[in-house]
Coordinates of C-alpha atoms and ligand atoms in Angstrom, one line a residue:
X1 CA 60.3 -18.5 69.7
X2 CA 62.1 -15.2 69.1
X3 CA 64.8 -14.2 71.6
X4 CA 63.9 -10.8 73.1
X5 CA 66.2 -8.2 74.5
X6 CA 66.8 -4.4 74.6
X7 CA 69.7 -4.2 72.2
X8 CA 71.2 -6.5 69.7
X9 CA 74.8 -5.9 68.7
X10 CA 75.8 -7.4 65.4
X11 CA 79.5 -8.3 65.3
X12 CA 82.0 -8.9 68.1
X13 CA 85.0 -7.0 66.8
X14 CA 86.6 -4.2 68.8
X15 CA 83.8 -1.8 68.1
X16 CA 81.0 -4.3 69.0
X17 CA 82.7 -5.2 72.2
X18 CA 83.4 -1.6 73.2
X19 CA 79.8 -0.7 72.4
X20 CA 78.6 -3.6 74.7
X21 CA 80.9 -2.5 77.5
X22 CA 79.6 1.1 77.4
X23 CA 76.0 -0.2 77.4
X24 CA 76.7 -2.3 80.4
X25 CA 78.4 0.6 82.2
X26 CA 75.1 2.6 81.6
X27 CA 73.0 -0.1 83.1
X28 CA 71.9 -1.7 79.7
X29 CA 72.6 -5.3 80.4
X30 CA 69.8 -6.9 78.5
X31 CA 71.9 -7.2 75.4
X32 CA 72.7 -10.0 72.8
X33 CA 75.9 -10.0 70.8
X34 CA 75.6 -11.9 67.5
X35 CA 78.9 -12.8 65.9
X36 CA 79.1 -14.7 62.6
X37 CA 82.4 -16.5 63.3
X38 CA 83.4 -18.8 66.2
X39 CA 85.3 -16.1 68.1
X40 CA 85.4 -12.5 69.0
X41 CA 88.0 -10.1 67.5
X42 CA 86.9 -9.6 63.9
X43 CA 89.8 -8.0 62.1
X44 CA 92.0 -8.6 65.2
X45 CA 93.0 -12.2 64.7
X46 CA 95.9 -14.3 65.5
X47 CA 97.0 -17.6 64.1
X48 CA 99.7 -20.1 64.9
X49 CA 102.2 -20.3 62.1
X50 CA 105.2 -22.6 62.5
X51 CA 105.3 -22.3 66.2
X52 CA 104.8 -18.5 66.4
X53 CA 101.6 -16.5 67.0
X54 CA 101.2 -14.1 64.0
X55 CA 98.6 -11.4 63.5
X56 CA 96.6 -11.8 60.3
X57 CA 94.8 -8.6 60.8
X58 CA 95.8 -5.6 62.9
X59 CA 99.4 -5.9 63.9
X60 CA 100.4 -2.5 65.3
X61 CA 99.2 -0.1 67.9
X62 CA 99.5 3.1 65.9
X63 CA 99.7 6.4 67.6
X64 CA 101.8 6.3 70.8
X65 CA 103.9 8.8 72.7
X66 CA 101.9 12.0 71.9
X67 CA 99.8 14.5 73.8
X68 CA 96.9 12.2 74.4
X69 CA 97.0 8.6 75.5
X70 CA 95.8 6.1 72.9
X71 CA 93.1 4.0 74.7
X72 CA 94.4 0.8 72.9
X73 CA 97.9 1.5 74.2
X74 CA 96.4 1.9 77.7
X75 CA 94.7 -1.5 77.3
X76 CA 97.9 -3.0 76.1
X77 CA 99.7 -1.6 79.1
X78 CA 97.2 -3.0 81.5
X79 CA 97.4 -6.4 79.8
X80 CA 101.2 -6.4 79.7
X81 CA 101.0 -7.1 76.0
X82 CA 104.4 -7.8 74.4
X83 CA 105.1 -5.0 71.9
X84 CA 108.1 -3.7 69.8
X85 CA 108.7 -0.3 68.5
X86 CA 108.7 -0.3 64.7
X87 CA 110.6 2.3 62.7
X88 CA 109.2 2.6 59.2
X89 CA 111.4 5.5 58.3
X90 CA 114.3 3.1 57.7
X91 CA 112.5 1.3 55.0
X92 CA 113.4 3.8 52.3
X93 CA 117.1 3.2 52.9
X94 CA 116.8 -0.5 52.3
X95 CA 115.4 -0.5 48.8
X96 CA 116.7 -3.3 46.5
X97 CA 116.5 -3.2 42.7
X98 CA 115.8 -6.5 40.9
X99 CA 119.5 -7.3 40.6
X100 CA 119.9 -7.2 44.4
X101 CA 121.7 -3.8 44.6
X102 CA 120.6 -1.4 47.4
X103 CA 119.9 2.1 46.0
X104 CA 122.4 4.6 47.4
X105 CA 120.9 6.5 50.3
X106 CA 121.2 9.9 48.4
X107 CA 119.1 8.6 45.5
X108 CA 116.6 7.1 47.9
X109 CA 116.3 10.3 50.0
X110 CA 115.9 12.5 46.9
X111 CA 113.3 10.3 45.4
X112 CA 111.4 10.2 48.7
X113 CA 111.5 14.0 49.0
X114 CA 110.2 14.5 45.5
X115 CA 107.4 12.0 46.1
X116 CA 106.4 13.8 49.3
X117 CA 106.5 17.2 47.7
X118 CA 104.4 16.1 44.8
X119 CA 101.9 14.4 47.2
X120 CA 101.7 17.7 49.1
X121 CA 101.0 19.6 45.9
X122 CA 98.3 17.1 44.9
X123 CA 96.7 17.4 48.2
X124 CA 96.7 21.1 48.1
X125 CA 94.9 21.1 44.8
X126 CA 92.4 18.6 46.2
X127 CA 91.8 20.9 49.2
X128 CA 91.2 23.8 46.9
X129 CA 88.7 21.7 44.8
X130 CA 87.0 20.0 47.7
X131 CA 84.1 22.4 48.0
X132 CA 83.2 21.9 44.4
X133 CA 83.8 18.2 44.2
X134 CA 80.7 16.1 44.1
X135 CA 82.3 13.1 45.6
X136 CA 85.7 13.4 47.4
X137 CA 86.6 9.7 47.0
X138 CA 89.8 10.4 45.0
X139 CA 91.3 7.1 44.3
X140 CA 95.0 6.8 43.7
X141 CA 95.5 6.2 40.0
X142 CA 98.4 4.0 39.1
X143 CA 101.2 6.3 38.1
X144 CA 102.6 5.7 34.7
X145 CA 106.2 5.9 33.4
X146 CA 107.7 6.0 36.8
X147 CA 111.0 4.2 37.6
X148 CA 110.9 1.1 39.9
X149 CA 112.3 3.1 42.8
X150 CA 109.7 5.9 42.3
X151 CA 106.9 3.3 42.1
X152 CA 108.2 1.6 45.3
X153 CA 108.3 4.9 47.2
X154 CA 104.9 5.9 45.8
X155 CA 103.6 2.6 47.2
X156 CA 105.0 3.0 50.7
X157 CA 103.8 6.6 50.8
X158 CA 100.2 6.0 49.6
X159 CA 99.4 2.4 50.6
X160 CA 101.0 2.7 54.0
X161 CA 100.9 6.1 55.5
X162 CA 100.8 9.7 54.5
X163 CA 102.2 10.9 57.8
X164 CA 105.0 12.9 56.2
X165 CA 102.6 14.5 53.8
X166 CA 99.7 15.7 55.9
X167 CA 98.9 15.6 59.6
X168 CA 96.9 12.5 60.4
X169 CA 94.7 12.6 63.5
X170 CA 96.2 9.4 64.9
X171 CA 99.7 10.8 64.9
X172 CA 98.7 14.3 65.9
X173 CA 96.6 13.3 68.8
X174 CA 98.3 10.1 70.0
X175 CA 101.8 10.4 68.8
X176 CA 103.9 9.1 65.9
X177 CA 105.2 5.9 67.4
X178 CA 103.9 2.5 66.2
X179 CA 104.3 -0.6 68.3
X180 CA 104.2 -4.1 66.7
X181 CA 102.2 -6.6 68.8
X182 CA 104.1 -9.8 69.2
X183 CA 102.4 -11.8 72.0
X184 CA 101.4 -15.4 72.2
X185 CA 98.0 -14.3 73.5
X186 CA 97.6 -12.2 70.4
X187 CA 96.4 -8.7 69.9
X188 CA 92.9 -10.1 70.5
X189 CA 93.8 -10.5 74.2
X190 CA 92.9 -6.9 74.6
X191 CA 89.3 -7.7 73.6
X192 CA 89.1 -10.5 76.1
X193 CA 90.5 -8.1 78.7
X194 CA 87.7 -5.7 77.9
X195 CA 85.0 -8.3 78.2
X196 CA 86.1 -9.3 81.8
X197 CA 84.4 -6.2 83.2
X198 CA 80.9 -7.0 81.9
X199 CA 80.7 -10.5 80.5
X200 CA 81.0 -13.7 82.5
X201 CA 84.5 -15.1 81.8
X202 CA 86.4 -18.0 83.3
X203 CA 90.0 -18.9 82.6
X204 CA 90.2 -16.6 79.6
X205 CA 87.0 -18.0 78.0
X206 CA 83.8 -16.1 77.6
X207 CA 81.0 -18.2 79.0
X208 CA 78.3 -15.5 79.0
X209 CA 75.0 -16.4 77.5
X210 CA 74.7 -13.0 75.9
X211 CA 77.4 -13.7 73.4
X212 CA 76.1 -15.8 70.6
X213 CA 78.9 -17.1 68.3
X214 CA 78.4 -18.7 64.8
X215 CA 75.3 -16.5 64.3
X216 CA 75.3 -15.0 60.8
X217 CA 72.8 -12.2 60.5
X218 CA 71.1 -12.3 57.1
X219 CA 68.0 -10.2 57.6
X220 CA 67.2 -7.1 59.6
X221 CA 63.6 -5.9 59.8
X222 CA 63.2 -2.5 61.3
X223 CA 60.4 0.0 62.1
X224 CA 59.8 2.9 64.4
X225 CA 58.9 0.4 67.1
X226 CA 61.8 -2.0 67.1
X227 CA 63.9 -4.5 65.2
X228 CA 63.9 -8.1 64.3
X229 CA 67.0 -10.0 63.2
X230 CA 67.1 -13.3 61.4
X231 CA 70.3 -15.4 61.3
X232 CA 71.4 -18.0 58.7
X233 CA 70.4 -20.9 61.0
X234 CA 66.8 -19.6 61.3
X235 CA 67.0 -18.0 64.8
X236 CA 65.1 -14.8 65.3
X237 CA 66.0 -12.1 67.8
X238 CA 63.8 -9.1 68.6
X239 CA 64.9 -5.9 70.3
X240 CA 64.2 -2.2 70.7
X241 CA 67.5 -1.3 69.0
X242 CA 70.3 -2.8 67.0
X243 CA 73.9 -1.7 66.8
X244 CA 75.4 -2.8 63.5
X245 CA 79.2 -3.1 63.6
X246 CA 79.9 -5.1 60.4
X247 CA 82.5 -3.6 58.1
X248 CA 81.6 -1.3 55.2
X249 CA 82.7 -4.2 52.9
X250 CA 79.9 -6.4 54.4
X251 CA 77.4 -3.6 54.1
X252 CA 78.3 -3.2 50.4
X253 CA 78.0 -6.9 49.8
X254 CA 74.3 -7.3 50.6
X255 CA 75.0 -10.2 53.0
X256 CA 72.4 -8.6 55.2
X257 CA 69.0 -7.6 53.7
X258 CA 67.2 -4.8 55.3
X259 CA 63.4 -4.8 55.4
X260 CA 62.4 -2.1 54.4
X261 CA 65.5 -1.3 52.5
X262 CA 67.8 1.3 53.8
X263 CA 67.1 4.9 52.6
X264 CA 69.0 6.1 49.5
X265 CA 71.2 8.6 51.4
X266 CA 72.5 5.6 53.4
X267 CA 73.0 3.1 50.6
X268 CA 74.7 5.8 48.5
X269 CA 77.1 6.6 51.3
X270 CA 77.9 3.0 51.8
X271 CA 78.6 2.3 48.1
X272 CA 80.8 5.4 47.9
X273 CA 83.2 4.2 50.5
X274 CA 86.5 2.9 49.3
X275 CA 87.7 -0.3 51.0
X276 CA 91.3 -1.0 51.2
X277 CA 92.6 -4.6 50.9
X278 CA 95.8 -5.2 52.9
X279 CA 97.4 -8.6 53.0
X280 CA 100.3 -9.8 55.1
X281 CA 101.8 -12.9 53.7
X282 CA 103.9 -14.9 56.1
X283 CA 106.9 -17.0 54.8
X284 CA 108.9 -19.5 56.9
X285 CA 112.5 -20.3 56.1
X286 CA 115.0 -22.9 57.3
X287 CA 117.4 -20.2 58.1
X288 CA 118.0 -16.4 57.8
X289 CA 119.6 -15.0 54.7
X290 CA 118.4 -11.3 55.1
X291 CA 120.3 -8.6 57.0
X292 CA 119.1 -8.1 60.5
X293 CA 119.6 -5.2 63.0
X294 CA 117.6 -2.4 64.5
X295 CA 117.4 -0.4 61.2
X296 CA 116.7 -3.4 59.0
X297 CA 113.2 -4.3 60.1
X298 CA 111.8 -3.3 56.8
X299 CA 113.1 -3.6 53.2
X300 CA 111.7 -2.7 49.9
X301 CA 111.7 -4.4 46.5
X302 CA 111.6 -1.9 43.6
X303 CA 109.9 -3.5 40.6
X304 CA 108.5 -2.1 37.4
X305 CA 105.0 -3.2 38.5
X306 CA 103.6 -1.1 41.3
X307 CA 103.0 -3.0 44.5
X308 CA 104.5 -6.2 43.3
X309 CA 105.9 -7.8 46.5
X310 CA 107.2 -4.3 47.4
X311 CA 107.1 -4.1 51.2
X312 CA 109.0 -6.7 53.4
X313 CA 109.4 -7.1 57.1
X314 CA 111.6 -9.5 58.9
X315 CA 110.4 -10.8 62.3
X316 CA 113.8 -11.1 64.0
X317 CA 113.2 -8.2 66.4
X318 CA 109.8 -9.6 67.6
X319 CA 110.5 -13.3 67.2
X320 CA 114.2 -14.0 67.3
X321 CA 115.1 -17.2 65.6
X322 CA 111.7 -17.6 63.9
X323 CA 113.1 -17.2 60.4
X324 CA 109.9 -15.6 59.2
X325 CA 109.5 -12.9 56.6
X326 CA 106.3 -11.0 56.0
X327 CA 105.5 -9.4 52.6
X328 CA 102.5 -7.0 52.3
X329 CA 100.4 -6.7 49.3
X330 CA 97.5 -4.3 48.8
X331 CA 94.3 -3.8 46.7
X332 CA 94.5 -5.3 43.2
X333 CA 97.6 -7.4 44.1
X334 CA 95.9 -8.7 47.2
X335 CA 92.8 -9.7 45.1
X336 CA 95.1 -11.4 42.6
X337 CA 96.9 -13.5 45.1
X338 CA 93.7 -14.4 46.9
X339 CA 92.5 -15.9 43.7
X340 CA 95.5 -18.1 43.1
X341 CA 96.9 -21.0 45.1
X342 CA 99.3 -20.4 47.9
X343 CA 101.9 -22.5 46.0
X344 CA 101.8 -20.0 43.1
X345 CA 102.2 -17.1 45.6
X346 CA 105.1 -18.8 47.2
X347 CA 106.8 -19.2 43.8
X348 CA 106.3 -15.6 42.9
X349 CA 107.7 -14.5 46.3
X350 CA 110.7 -16.8 46.0
X351 CA 111.5 -15.3 42.6
X352 CA 111.4 -11.8 44.1
X353 CA 113.6 -12.8 47.0
X354 CA 116.1 -14.5 44.7
X355 CA 116.3 -11.3 42.7
X356 CA 117.2 -9.5 45.9
X357 CA 119.4 -12.0 47.7
X358 CA 120.7 -14.3 45.0
X359 CA 119.8 -17.7 43.7
X360 CA 121.4 -19.7 46.4
X361 CA 118.9 -18.8 49.1
X362 CA 116.7 -21.7 50.4
X363 CA 113.1 -22.2 49.5
X364 CA 110.4 -21.2 52.0
X365 CA 109.1 -24.2 53.9
X366 CA 105.7 -22.8 54.7
X367 CA 103.4 -19.9 53.7
X368 CA 100.3 -18.3 55.2
X369 CA 98.1 -16.2 53.0
X370 CA 95.1 -14.4 54.7
X371 CA 92.1 -13.8 52.5
X372 CA 90.3 -10.6 53.8
X373 CA 88.8 -9.8 50.4
X374 CA 87.1 -13.1 49.9
X375 CA 86.0 -13.4 53.6
X376 CA 82.3 -12.8 53.4
X377 CA 82.3 -11.4 57.0
X378 CA 84.9 -8.8 56.0
X379 CA 85.2 -8.0 52.3
X380 CA 88.3 -6.0 52.6
X381 CA 90.7 -4.8 55.4
X382 CA 89.6 -1.3 56.3
X383 CA 88.1 1.9 54.9
X384 CA 90.3 4.3 53.0
X385 CA 88.8 7.8 53.3
X386 CA 90.7 10.5 51.5
X387 CA 92.4 13.1 53.7
X388 CA 89.9 15.7 52.6
X389 CA 86.9 13.6 53.1
X390 CA 83.4 14.8 52.2
X391 CA 81.8 15.6 55.6
X392 CA 78.4 14.6 54.4
X393 CA 79.6 11.2 53.4
X394 CA 81.0 10.5 56.8
X395 CA 77.9 11.9 58.5
X396 CA 75.7 9.6 56.4
X397 CA 77.8 6.5 57.0
X398 CA 77.5 7.1 60.8
X399 CA 73.9 8.3 61.1
X400 CA 71.3 5.9 62.5
X401 CA 68.3 4.8 60.5
X402 CA 65.4 4.7 62.9
X403 CA 66.4 2.1 65.4
X404 CA 69.5 0.9 63.6
X405 CA 72.7 2.4 65.0
X406 CA 75.9 2.1 63.0
X407 CA 79.4 1.6 64.5
X408 CA 82.8 0.3 63.5
X409 CA 86.1 1.8 62.3
X410 CA 84.4 3.2 59.2
X411 CA 82.2 5.4 61.4
X412 CA 85.1 7.0 63.1
X413 CA 85.6 10.5 61.8
X414 CA 89.2 10.9 63.0
X415 CA 90.6 7.4 63.3
X416 CA 88.9 5.3 60.6
X417 CA 91.0 2.3 59.6
X418 CA 92.5 1.7 63.0
X419 CA 91.9 -0.4 66.0
X420 CA 91.5 2.7 68.2
X421 CA 89.0 4.0 65.6
X422 CA 86.9 0.8 66.1
X423 CA 87.2 1.1 69.9
X424 CA 86.3 4.8 70.1
X425 CA 83.4 4.4 67.6
X426 CA 81.9 1.7 69.7
X427 CA 81.9 4.1 72.7
X428 CA 80.5 6.9 70.7
X429 CA 77.7 4.9 69.2
X430 CA 76.7 3.4 72.5
X431 CA 76.6 6.8 74.2
X432 CA 74.3 8.1 71.4
X433 CA 72.1 5.1 71.9
X434 CA 71.9 5.4 75.7
X435 CA 70.9 9.1 75.2
X436 CA 68.2 8.0 72.7
X437 CA 66.9 5.4 75.2
X438 CA 66.8 8.0 77.9
X439 CA 64.8 10.4 75.7
X440 CA 62.4 7.6 74.8
X441 CA 62.0 6.7 78.4
X442 CA 61.3 10.3 79.5
X443 CA 58.7 10.6 76.7
X444 CA 57.0 7.4 77.9
X445 CA 57.0 8.7 81.5
X446 CA 55.6 12.0 80.4
X447 CA 52.8 10.2 78.6
X448 CA 52.0 8.1 81.6
X449 CA 52.0 11.1 83.9
X450 CA 49.5 12.7 81.6
X451 CA 47.2 9.6 81.8
Ligands
FAD1 P1 85.5 -5.9 62.8 O1 86.7 -6.3 63.5 O2 85.4 -6.3 61.3 O3 84.2 -6.5 63.5 C1 83.0 -6.8 62.9 C2 82.5 -8.1 63.3 O4 81.3 -8.4 62.6 C3 83.4 -9.3 62.8 O5 83.8 -10.1 64.0 C4 82.6 -10.1 61.8 O6 82.9 -11.5 61.9 C5 81.2 -9.8 62.3 N1 80.2 -9.9 61.2 C6 80.3 -9.6 59.9 N2 79.2 -9.9 59.2 C7 78.3 -10.4 60.2 C8 77.0 -10.9 60.1 N3 76.3 -10.9 59.0 N4 76.4 -11.4 61.2 C9 77.1 -11.4 62.4 N5 78.4 -10.9 62.5 C10 79.0 -10.4 61.4 N6 94.5 -1.3 62.7 C11 95.5 -0.8 63.5 O7 95.2 0.0 64.4 N7 96.8 -1.2 63.3 C12 97.2 -2.1 62.3 O8 98.3 -2.4 62.2 C13 96.2 -2.6 61.5 N8 96.5 -3.5 60.5 C14 95.5 -4.1 59.9 C15 95.8 -5.1 59.0 C16 94.9 -5.9 58.4 C17 95.2 -7.0 57.4 C18 93.5 -5.6 58.6 C19 92.4 -6.5 58.0 C20 93.1 -4.6 59.5 C21 94.1 -3.8 60.1 N9 93.8 -2.7 60.9 C22 94.8 -2.2 61.7 C23 92.5 -2.2 61.1 C24 91.7 -2.8 62.3 O9 91.9 -4.2 62.4 C25 90.2 -2.5 62.2 O10 90.1 -1.1 62.0 C26 89.4 -2.9 63.4 O11 89.8 -4.1 64.0 C27 87.9 -2.9 63.0 O12 87.1 -3.2 64.1 P2 85.5 -3.2 63.9 O13 84.9 -3.6 65.1 O14 85.1 -1.9 63.2 O15 85.2 -4.3 62.7

């Protein structure tokens, strides 16, 4: 027998949970949340690693200290989440070459300034061309004939943030500070906190029968009258509406088949979206051999191959005595290491570290490699819209198809790629759906009045 309700929410990441919360606040309680994995959180996910809670997905609350208050920061405050201010700007003064020498600060500052100026130039020309460009997905081509330090700076500028190049809504609206979450309860605690107001929870566990875990949605039938959703285990759910919060990578992957198929304007927009892969590799050591201190949180390895174990973070500020280093890889490098064994990755990382710190440093004793690209419920880390994004593309990504409403970080016009983008998109989508339900109800009442 199919399970019937008013609204099905597919996915229990931050956007699905915030969408459910807004529905509940508007009196729509007859909801079912279908989540493919065995827990809520999605790309907010902690794991125990050598006695420490590490964040495999979102790690920072980005955008704090500005004109407006970031809703994720507010939640963190209410939850007393343990956070630490991170200062990325120091990274460029801790750049190592492959013989272990740190580049003089003057060279680093000059190279950085040049890279920023050239990025601004490039953006200006994109801005000028944007009206004529068919598709504004302008992927970053691998620069050729750059020196290792230029490549390293290019990597931190383009694969991390462009804040110095162009105003980014997150920093403009919410402020430029970023806080690292380092709490045993995990970043995901914020989601549990959110659910307390509308789902039945006890001792930190969600016991509400409206949350269905381990339900992988595989088919979505839709018409003008309603939706029917089939899961991998053969369950069927019927509802008047569905809110689909799965990532753009999942939508590109055809995990879910739509009957009838989604219209072309929608599938084209989905296929045109660029997905970024961002991988934090955790390495545990028997003791510290890297410099510590407030301005040494990040360090950079300059190599002739762009993005090759470039960006390093030491966890001493957040977890003193943990002896953990994190190295971040992106895109093609992420895909490459996802395909190899963790032992091979550890070997490569050790070689890089020995180039920086000498041959006598100890071997890592453990490694953790998240695989966001090969995770069939993610297929990447977040959307990577260009700064001058094609408005039509964004509109089409977000726009509902009959009774299917779309939400998730990828539908956030201003804050895509961020936790607050997911949270705010869930609110926005639910508000639009509540409005739609009101209209439909008014129409029905009018019809009845006429009869
Ligand atoms: P998701 O969290 O992906 O939620 C979608 C849910 O749908 C998932 O739980 C998934 O399991 C489920 N699902 C998928 N397919 C199905 C299916 N077929 N049936 C049922 N359920 C399904 N943001 C920041 O603000 N700061 C950061 O520091 C930061 N760092 C990041 C680092 C990494 C490595 C990653 C991966 C992301 C990072 N982000 C960061 C981005 C942030 O995590 C996301 O923008 C946000 O969590 C996305 O939320 P969402 O609800 O849109 O999607």
